[in-house]
Short mmCIF file of C-alpha atoms in Angstrom, two decimals:
data_model
loop_
_atom_site.label_atom_id
_atom_site.label_comp_id
_atom_site.label_asym_id
_atom_site.label_seq_id
_atom_site.Cartn_x
_atom_site.Cartn_y
_atom_site.Cartn_z
CA UNK A 2 7.99 283.27 113.54
CA UNK A 3 8.42 281.40 110.28
CA UNK A 4 5.94 280.98 107.46
CA UNK A 5 5.18 277.22 107.32
CA UNK A 6 4.24 277.51 103.65
CA UNK A 7 7.77 278.71 102.87
CA UNK A 8 9.92 276.62 105.23
CA UNK A 9 9.78 272.99 106.26
CA UNK A 10 9.83 271.85 109.86
CA UNK A 11 13.50 270.91 109.68
CA UNK A 12 14.43 274.29 108.19
CA UNK A 13 12.43 276.15 110.82
CA UNK A 14 14.22 274.34 113.65
CA UNK A 15 17.64 274.95 112.09
CA UNK A 16 17.04 278.64 111.30
CA UNK A 17 15.49 279.26 114.71
CA UNK A 18 18.65 277.90 116.31
CA UNK A 19 20.74 280.26 114.17
CA UNK A 20 18.64 283.24 115.26
CA UNK A 21 18.87 282.29 118.94
CA UNK A 22 22.58 281.45 118.99
CA UNK A 23 24.54 283.90 121.17
CA UNK A 24 27.23 286.01 119.54
CA UNK A 25 30.28 287.78 120.85
CA UNK A 26 30.15 291.60 120.88
CA UNK A 27 30.95 292.90 117.41
CA UNK A 28 33.64 295.54 117.00
CA UNK A 29 33.19 298.64 114.91
CA UNK A 30 35.01 297.22 111.89
CA UNK A 31 34.83 293.49 112.62
CA UNK A 32 32.51 291.92 110.09
CA UNK A 33 32.71 288.44 108.68
CA UNK A 34 31.25 286.54 105.78
CA UNK A 35 27.70 285.41 106.46
CA UNK A 36 26.67 281.78 106.19
CA UNK A 37 23.97 280.52 103.84
CA UNK A 38 21.48 280.13 106.70
CA UNK A 39 22.17 283.66 107.95
CA UNK A 40 21.55 285.19 104.52
CA UNK A 41 18.41 283.07 104.19
CA UNK A 42 17.14 284.61 107.43
CA UNK A 43 17.94 288.12 106.20
CA UNK A 44 16.06 287.43 102.96
CA UNK A 45 13.10 286.11 104.93
CA UNK A 46 13.02 289.24 107.09
CA UNK A 47 12.86 291.63 104.14
CA UNK A 48 10.36 289.47 102.23
CA UNK A 49 8.01 288.95 105.17
CA UNK A 50 8.36 285.17 105.46
CA UNK A 51 10.23 285.49 108.79
CA UNK A 52 9.16 287.80 111.62
CA UNK A 53 11.26 288.54 114.71
CA UNK A 54 10.44 290.76 117.65
CA UNK A 55 14.18 291.32 118.08
CA UNK A 56 16.71 291.35 115.26
CA UNK A 57 19.02 288.29 115.15
CA UNK A 58 22.25 288.61 117.10
CA UNK A 59 24.43 287.73 114.11
CA UNK A 60 23.42 290.81 112.09
CA UNK A 61 26.14 293.16 113.49
CA UNK A 62 28.72 290.51 112.53
CA UNK A 63 27.83 290.39 108.82
CA UNK A 64 26.55 293.96 108.30
CA UNK A 65 27.88 297.33 109.37
CA UNK A 66 25.79 299.58 111.58
CA UNK A 67 24.66 301.68 108.60
CA UNK A 68 23.47 298.60 106.69
CA UNK A 69 21.64 297.31 109.78
CA UNK A 70 19.78 300.61 110.00
CA UNK A 71 18.85 300.41 106.32
CA UNK A 72 17.68 296.83 106.82
CA UNK A 73 15.29 297.92 109.57
CA UNK A 74 13.95 300.70 107.33
CA UNK A 75 13.45 298.20 104.49
CA UNK A 76 11.37 295.95 106.73
CA UNK A 77 9.27 298.92 107.85
CA UNK A 78 8.74 300.10 104.27
CA UNK A 79 7.65 296.87 102.57
CA UNK A 80 6.78 294.27 105.22
CA UNK A 81 5.07 295.91 108.17
CA UNK A 82 1.37 296.70 108.19
CA UNK A 83 0.00 299.94 109.61
CA UNK A 84 -3.42 300.97 110.89
CA UNK A 85 -4.09 304.61 111.77
CA UNK A 86 -6.50 305.87 114.42
CA UNK A 87 -7.13 309.59 114.02
CA UNK A 88 -8.05 311.17 117.36
CA UNK A 89 -10.63 313.90 117.72
CA UNK A 90 -10.15 317.61 118.21
CA UNK A 91 -9.57 317.36 121.94
CA UNK A 92 -7.66 314.09 121.77
CA UNK A 93 -4.01 313.73 122.57
CA UNK A 94 -1.48 311.62 124.43
CA UNK A 95 0.90 313.03 127.00
CA UNK A 96 4.62 312.48 126.56
CA UNK A 97 4.77 310.24 129.63
CA UNK A 98 2.01 307.99 128.24
CA UNK A 99 3.22 307.44 124.67
CA UNK A 100 4.83 304.01 125.09
CA UNK A 101 3.19 300.89 123.66
CA UNK A 102 2.32 299.59 127.12
CA UNK A 103 0.79 302.88 128.28
CA UNK A 104 -1.36 303.26 125.15
CA UNK A 105 -2.47 299.62 125.37
CA UNK A 106 -3.51 300.04 129.00
CA UNK A 107 -5.46 303.17 128.17
CA UNK A 108 -7.27 301.40 125.32
CA UNK A 109 -8.20 298.42 127.53
CA UNK A 110 -9.43 300.72 130.32
CA UNK A 111 -11.65 302.54 127.84
CA UNK A 112 -12.86 299.20 126.46
CA UNK A 113 -13.94 298.02 129.92
CA UNK A 114 -15.96 301.19 130.41
CA UNK A 115 -17.49 301.12 126.92
CA UNK A 116 -18.19 297.33 127.04
CA UNK A 117 -17.05 296.82 123.45
CA UNK A 118 -15.95 293.61 121.73
CA UNK A 119 -13.09 292.72 124.06
CA UNK A 120 -12.01 289.41 122.42
CA UNK A 121 -11.43 291.06 119.02
CA UNK A 122 -9.61 293.96 120.66
CA UNK A 123 -7.38 291.64 122.71
CA UNK A 124 -6.62 289.61 119.58
CA UNK A 125 -5.57 292.71 117.66
CA UNK A 126 -3.40 294.11 120.46
CA UNK A 127 -1.76 290.71 120.93
CA UNK A 128 -0.63 290.66 117.30
CA UNK A 129 0.55 294.27 117.28
CA UNK A 130 4.27 294.81 116.81
CA UNK A 131 4.39 298.32 118.28
CA UNK A 132 2.16 301.36 118.82
CA UNK A 133 3.33 304.91 118.18
CA UNK A 134 1.72 308.32 118.64
CA UNK A 135 2.17 311.12 116.09
CA UNK A 136 1.99 314.43 117.93
CA UNK A 137 1.88 316.44 114.70
CA UNK A 138 -1.30 314.85 113.31
CA UNK A 139 -2.64 313.65 116.70
CA UNK A 140 -3.03 310.09 115.54
CA UNK A 141 -2.16 306.68 116.98
CA UNK A 142 -0.48 304.20 114.62
CA UNK A 143 -0.66 300.42 115.10
CA UNK A 144 2.18 298.53 113.39
CA UNK A 145 1.94 294.81 112.62
CA UNK A 146 4.50 292.25 111.45
CA UNK A 147 2.84 291.87 108.04
CA UNK A 148 0.37 293.82 105.95
CA UNK A 149 -1.92 290.82 105.83
CA UNK A 150 -2.26 290.94 109.61
CA UNK A 151 -3.14 294.64 109.48
CA UNK A 152 -5.75 293.99 106.79
CA UNK A 153 -7.38 291.36 109.02
CA UNK A 154 -7.86 293.80 111.92
CA UNK A 155 -8.89 296.96 110.07
CA UNK A 156 -12.58 296.52 111.00
CA UNK A 157 -11.93 296.54 114.75
CA UNK A 158 -13.38 299.52 116.63
CA UNK A 159 -10.95 300.92 119.19
CA UNK A 160 -12.20 302.83 122.27
CA UNK A 161 -9.96 305.59 123.57
CA UNK A 162 -10.63 308.35 126.13
CA UNK A 163 -14.41 308.25 125.93
CA UNK A 164 -14.68 307.78 122.16
CA UNK A 165 -14.74 304.87 119.75
CA UNK A 166 -12.58 305.20 116.63
CA UNK A 167 -12.28 303.46 113.29
CA UNK A 168 -8.98 302.26 111.89
CA UNK A 169 -7.63 303.30 108.51
CA UNK A 170 -5.24 301.07 106.58
CA UNK A 171 -2.17 303.08 105.57
CA UNK A 172 -1.29 300.79 102.64
CA UNK A 173 -3.10 299.86 99.48
CA UNK A 174 -3.86 296.27 98.52
CA UNK A 175 -0.68 294.26 97.96
CA UNK A 176 -0.02 293.19 94.37
CA UNK A 177 3.12 292.04 92.58
CA UNK A 178 6.57 291.46 94.07
CA UNK A 179 7.17 292.62 97.60
CA UNK A 180 9.97 294.94 96.48
CA UNK A 181 7.44 296.93 94.43
CA UNK A 182 5.72 298.02 97.63
CA UNK A 183 8.36 300.71 98.07
CA UNK A 184 7.39 302.30 94.76
CA UNK A 185 4.55 304.71 94.16
CA UNK A 186 2.01 304.78 91.37
CA UNK A 187 4.59 306.41 89.08
CA UNK A 188 7.05 303.57 89.62
CA UNK A 189 9.53 305.73 91.54
CA UNK A 190 10.78 304.79 95.02
CA UNK A 191 8.75 306.47 97.73
CA UNK A 192 10.60 308.40 100.40
CA UNK A 193 9.99 307.86 104.07
CA UNK A 194 6.92 309.66 105.34
CA UNK A 195 8.70 312.24 107.44
CA UNK A 196 7.15 315.62 106.78
CA UNK A 197 5.73 318.65 108.56
CA UNK A 198 2.91 320.64 106.96
CA UNK A 199 1.73 324.18 107.70
CA UNK A 200 -0.83 326.46 106.08
CA UNK A 201 -0.26 330.07 105.07
CA UNK A 202 -3.46 332.14 105.31
CA UNK A 203 -4.27 335.55 103.79
CA UNK A 204 -2.14 334.87 100.69
CA UNK A 205 -3.87 336.62 97.79
CA UNK A 206 -2.78 337.08 94.18
CA UNK A 207 -1.32 340.46 95.15
CA UNK A 208 1.19 338.96 97.57
CA UNK A 209 4.57 338.17 96.04
CA UNK A 210 4.45 334.41 96.54
CA UNK A 211 7.70 333.92 94.60
CA UNK A 212 9.72 336.05 97.00
CA UNK A 213 7.91 334.54 99.98
CA UNK A 214 9.18 331.16 98.79
CA UNK A 215 12.68 332.60 98.33
CA UNK A 216 12.56 334.14 101.82
CA UNK A 217 11.57 330.81 103.40
CA UNK A 218 14.21 329.01 101.36
CA UNK A 219 16.89 331.33 102.71
CA UNK A 220 15.76 330.98 106.32
CA UNK A 221 14.94 327.24 106.23
CA UNK A 222 17.68 325.13 104.69
CA UNK A 223 15.66 321.94 104.32
CA UNK A 224 13.66 321.08 101.21
CA UNK A 225 9.99 322.07 101.12
CA UNK A 226 7.10 322.13 98.65
CA UNK A 227 4.49 324.91 98.28
CA UNK A 228 1.03 324.15 96.93
CA UNK A 229 -1.92 326.42 96.14
CA UNK A 230 -5.10 325.01 97.74
CA UNK A 231 -7.51 327.10 95.69
CA UNK A 232 -10.20 324.89 94.11
CA UNK A 233 -10.86 327.56 91.44
CA UNK A 234 -14.63 327.38 91.82
CA UNK A 235 -17.14 330.14 92.71
CA UNK A 236 -17.61 328.69 96.20
CA UNK A 237 -13.90 328.15 96.96
CA UNK A 238 -13.02 328.74 100.61
CA UNK A 239 -9.31 328.12 100.12
CA UNK A 240 -8.45 330.76 97.52
CA UNK A 241 -6.15 332.53 100.00
CA UNK A 242 -4.52 329.42 101.50
CA UNK A 243 -1.19 327.86 100.56
CA UNK A 244 0.16 324.62 101.96
CA UNK A 245 3.88 324.27 102.72
CA UNK A 246 5.29 320.79 103.35
CA UNK A 247 8.74 320.48 104.89
CA UNK A 248 10.75 317.26 104.81
CA UNK A 249 11.24 317.35 108.54
CA UNK A 250 9.85 315.35 111.44
CA UNK A 251 8.79 318.54 113.21
CA UNK A 252 8.52 322.29 112.97
CA UNK A 253 11.49 324.14 111.43
CA UNK A 254 13.50 326.17 113.90
CA UNK A 255 12.76 329.43 112.11
CA UNK A 256 8.98 328.94 112.45
CA UNK A 257 9.00 327.61 116.00
CA UNK A 258 6.50 329.72 117.94
CA UNK A 259 5.70 331.92 114.90
CA UNK A 260 2.01 332.43 114.04
CA UNK A 261 2.18 335.49 111.75
CA UNK A 262 4.44 336.89 109.06
CA UNK A 263 4.23 340.65 108.52
CA UNK A 264 4.86 340.98 104.78
CA UNK A 265 4.82 344.65 103.72
CA UNK A 266 1.32 345.54 104.85
CA UNK A 267 -0.13 342.01 104.76
CA UNK A 268 -0.34 339.78 107.82
CA UNK A 269 0.21 336.20 106.67
CA UNK A 270 -1.05 333.77 109.30
CA UNK A 271 0.95 330.59 109.91
CA UNK A 272 -1.31 327.67 110.88
CA UNK A 273 0.58 324.69 112.33
CA UNK A 274 -0.97 321.22 112.17
CA UNK A 275 -1.74 321.03 115.89
CA UNK A 276 -4.32 323.82 115.54
CA UNK A 277 -6.71 321.48 113.76
CA UNK A 278 -10.24 322.87 113.48
CA UNK A 279 -9.90 325.33 116.33
CA UNK A 280 -10.71 328.97 115.69
CA UNK A 281 -7.65 331.02 114.71
CA UNK A 282 -7.65 334.79 114.34
CA UNK A 283 -6.74 336.03 110.86
CA UNK A 284 -5.02 339.12 112.25
CA UNK A 285 -2.89 338.02 115.21
CA UNK A 286 -2.84 334.26 114.62
CA UNK A 287 -3.84 333.41 118.18
CA UNK A 288 -6.61 330.96 119.04
CA UNK A 289 -10.02 331.49 120.57
CA UNK A 290 -11.34 334.63 118.88
CA UNK A 291 -12.20 336.00 115.46
CA UNK A 292 -10.79 338.96 113.56
CA UNK A 293 -13.71 341.15 114.66
CA UNK A 294 -12.87 340.59 118.33
CA UNK A 295 -9.09 340.92 117.98
CA UNK A 296 -7.62 343.69 120.16
CA UNK A 297 -4.00 343.43 119.03
CA UNK A 298 -2.31 346.73 118.20
CA UNK A 299 0.36 347.24 115.55
CA UNK A 300 3.02 347.18 118.24
CA UNK A 301 1.71 343.88 119.60
CA UNK A 302 1.64 342.37 116.11
CA UNK A 303 5.36 343.06 115.82
CA UNK A 304 6.00 341.46 119.19
CA UNK A 305 6.44 337.81 120.19
CA UNK A 306 4.95 335.33 117.74
CA UNK A 307 5.52 337.51 114.68
CA UNK A 308 8.26 337.99 112.08
CA UNK A 309 8.59 341.41 110.46
CA UNK A 310 10.08 341.21 106.97
CA UNK A 311 12.17 344.26 106.05
CA UNK A 312 13.43 345.50 102.68
CA UNK A 313 16.95 344.28 103.35
CA UNK A 314 15.58 340.78 103.99
CA UNK A 315 14.28 340.43 100.43
CA UNK A 316 16.93 342.48 98.67
CA UNK A 317 18.64 340.30 96.10
CA UNK A 318 16.22 337.40 96.50
CA UNK A 319 15.22 335.63 93.31
CA UNK A 320 11.58 335.53 92.28
CA UNK A 321 10.98 331.78 92.34
CA UNK A 322 7.56 332.19 90.70
CA UNK A 323 8.66 334.11 87.61
CA UNK A 324 6.98 332.83 84.40
CA UNK A 325 8.77 330.81 81.75
CA UNK A 326 9.49 332.61 78.50
CA UNK A 327 9.32 329.57 76.20
CA UNK A 328 8.58 325.86 76.13
CA UNK A 329 12.26 325.17 75.50
CA UNK A 330 13.11 326.88 78.78
CA UNK A 331 10.73 324.55 80.62
CA UNK A 332 12.35 321.47 79.10
CA UNK A 333 15.82 322.86 79.74
CA UNK A 334 15.12 323.47 83.43
CA UNK A 335 13.52 320.03 83.76
CA UNK A 336 16.63 318.48 82.20
CA UNK A 337 18.91 320.36 84.57
CA UNK A 338 16.93 319.25 87.61
CA UNK A 339 16.97 315.66 86.40
CA UNK A 340 20.73 315.80 85.80
CA UNK A 341 21.33 317.18 89.29
CA UNK A 342 19.12 314.50 90.80
CA UNK A 343 20.91 311.72 88.93
CA UNK A 344 24.29 313.14 89.92
CA UNK A 345 23.25 313.24 93.59
CA UNK A 346 21.97 309.66 93.41
CA UNK A 347 25.18 308.50 91.76
CA UNK A 348 27.32 310.18 94.41
CA UNK A 349 25.18 308.62 97.15
CA UNK A 350 25.57 305.20 95.55
CA UNK A 351 29.32 305.72 95.19
CA UNK A 352 29.55 306.54 98.88
CA UNK A 353 27.94 303.19 99.75
CA UNK A 354 29.76 301.07 97.12
CA UNK A 355 32.77 302.98 95.69
CA UNK A 356 34.04 301.95 92.24
CA UNK A 357 37.00 299.62 91.84
CA UNK A 358 40.53 301.01 91.88
CA UNK A 359 41.41 302.59 88.58
CA UNK A 360 37.78 303.26 87.66
CA UNK A 361 35.85 306.51 88.07
CA UNK A 362 32.16 307.13 87.86
CA UNK A 363 30.47 309.22 85.21
CA UNK A 364 29.91 312.12 87.57
CA UNK A 365 33.53 312.16 88.69
CA UNK A 366 34.67 311.98 85.07
CA UNK A 367 32.39 314.88 84.18
CA UNK A 368 33.73 317.15 86.90
CA UNK A 369 37.40 316.06 86.86
CA UNK A 370 39.87 318.44 85.28
CA UNK A 371 42.15 317.24 82.45
CA UNK A 372 45.72 316.58 83.52
CA UNK A 373 48.28 318.75 81.79
CA UNK A 374 51.72 317.18 81.36
CA UNK A 375 54.67 318.99 79.86
CA UNK A 376 56.75 317.13 77.22
CA UNK A 377 59.87 317.28 79.35
CA UNK A 378 58.16 315.70 82.34
CA UNK A 379 57.05 312.55 80.49
CA UNK A 380 60.55 311.04 80.05
CA UNK A 381 61.34 311.89 83.65
CA UNK A 382 58.19 310.11 84.81
CA UNK A 383 59.06 307.03 82.73
CA UNK A 384 62.60 307.07 84.04
CA UNK A 385 61.35 307.39 87.60
CA UNK A 386 59.00 304.41 87.15
CA UNK A 387 61.81 302.39 85.56
CA UNK A 388 64.28 302.92 88.38
CA UNK A 389 61.76 303.13 91.23
CA UNK A 390 62.95 299.78 92.63
CA UNK A 391 66.58 300.89 92.84
CA UNK A 392 67.58 302.41 96.18
CA UNK A 393 70.73 304.57 96.45
CA UNK A 394 73.55 303.25 98.59
CA UNK A 395 73.82 304.95 101.97
CA UNK A 396 76.70 307.36 102.26
CA UNK A 397 79.10 306.68 105.12
CA UNK A 398 79.38 309.43 107.67
CA UNK A 399 82.53 311.51 107.44
CA UNK A 400 84.96 310.76 110.30
CA UNK A 401 85.12 313.47 112.92
CA UNK A 402 88.60 314.65 114.03
CA UNK A 403 89.46 313.86 117.62
CA UNK A 404 90.66 316.50 120.01
CA UNK A 405 92.32 316.22 123.40
CA UNK A 406 90.98 318.14 126.39
CA UNK A 407 92.56 318.68 129.76
CA UNK A 408 90.34 318.21 132.83
CA UNK A 409 90.60 320.15 136.09
CA UNK A 410 92.43 317.27 137.78
CA UNK A 411 95.06 317.18 135.07
CA UNK A 412 93.76 314.16 133.24
CA UNK A 413 93.48 314.23 129.43
CA UNK A 414 90.57 312.75 127.48
CA UNK A 415 89.68 312.54 123.76
CA UNK A 416 86.36 313.36 122.10
CA UNK A 417 85.03 314.35 118.70
CA UNK A 418 83.67 317.76 117.77
CA UNK A 419 80.19 316.31 117.20
CA UNK A 420 80.06 314.76 120.65
CA UNK A 421 81.26 318.00 122.21
CA UNK A 422 78.53 319.94 120.42
CA UNK A 423 75.86 317.54 121.66
CA UNK A 424 77.04 317.84 125.25
CA UNK A 425 76.92 321.63 125.03
CA UNK A 426 73.43 321.52 123.55
CA UNK A 427 72.13 319.28 126.33
CA UNK A 428 73.68 321.49 128.98
CA UNK A 429 72.15 324.55 127.36
CA UNK A 430 68.75 322.87 127.33
CA UNK A 431 68.97 322.13 131.03
CA UNK A 432 69.89 325.75 131.83
CA UNK A 433 67.25 327.40 129.63
CA UNK A 434 64.41 324.90 129.98
CA UNK A 435 64.75 323.65 126.41
CA UNK A 436 64.10 326.99 124.73
CA UNK A 437 67.29 326.89 122.66
CA UNK A 438 66.36 323.55 121.07
CA UNK A 439 63.04 324.68 119.58
CA UNK A 440 63.42 324.41 115.85
CA UNK A 441 62.47 321.93 113.19
CA UNK A 442 63.23 318.96 115.46
CA UNK A 443 61.48 320.66 118.37
CA UNK A 444 58.30 321.05 116.34
CA UNK A 445 58.36 317.35 115.43
CA UNK A 446 58.68 316.33 119.07
CA UNK A 447 55.86 318.64 120.06
CA UNK A 448 53.62 317.01 117.50
CA UNK A 449 54.72 313.58 118.73
CA UNK A 450 53.86 314.51 122.31
CA UNK A 451 50.42 315.66 121.24
CA UNK A 452 49.78 312.41 119.46
#
């Protein structure tokens, strides 16, 4: 699909032929220079003036696999529209029914029973690019080719499993260049929304939150953020709740199946996002009963579903919540973090587009060690560079003296000492299975056989 306000009829026909032209299978390292029309199509894809249900076949020929993956992510970040339908407490979609076709069929079946506005619903589903279910938040996401299309359908009511749901637009109103859509309110590029959030309950001021953070950091290697949810008002219901957000698509391995953390006399309850508004016990972490009706013993609390933290687990851990001693320390730590972030970004950029030969980046120059050259080695290096093109003449092999041997039949024959030694070596190899020839040459052959 081409935007007629951007392309003329002749251009649309020509570019559509380029998109539909078959291509030979691209090798892993076989890329070529793209034509002007091909780059115009790529620019249209990332600016939203061209929409394709399938990526053009020429892309693997002008971009590597990594760049193709980044191109798809760019289109998803700044071109596609997204409407979110948050399901209720009992809602959910089974794994076998999470495809776009299965979700569409379930929506249309519910629409027939509810007798809702079928034309508007059919129009929205016909313009949908794909539908995806988020099992963490229990929400269905409708993705469209453009954000303008999503904005047009945000008022549609969608029936699903006996209920009718509203749609929430995931993006704010578009303003400015399309490349600015990837930036947040602070002007910084926004990361992809891949995160997993849990709640820690029963966390009071008398629980060492700094060492809890250090303990989780040691057990979970991915980056996470901890946030105090206390509203600091007299009627605050969240004064003992902390939110932990991991940059993962799902639950960390360490917390898989864990609902309580026994922290030196305090039972910290772990509330995963799939619990929702269901009742969770503040002693054992299980669902369906309150603390007053909990029958778990101390032995059961230390059983499956719980993690018991011992003294050796926190020995040597740094208190990540220790106070600053001065304003200068705050600025110093902020500067260090910024320098590390810039260094990581520079290394990532260098991995994608390395500097030219003979040039080094600022980070590499900062961490490279100075080269120490002795005074006597400098003239030798210059002399070596000066005469590098001169090759020494090959030395002729020294002539081997000939000897005369008498055979069993009385005949005499002549041979050199070198040839006689080679014959003996071959005969010895045949008798001993090659064991006598294992040496420097034998190791080279072994490596050649392996290769």
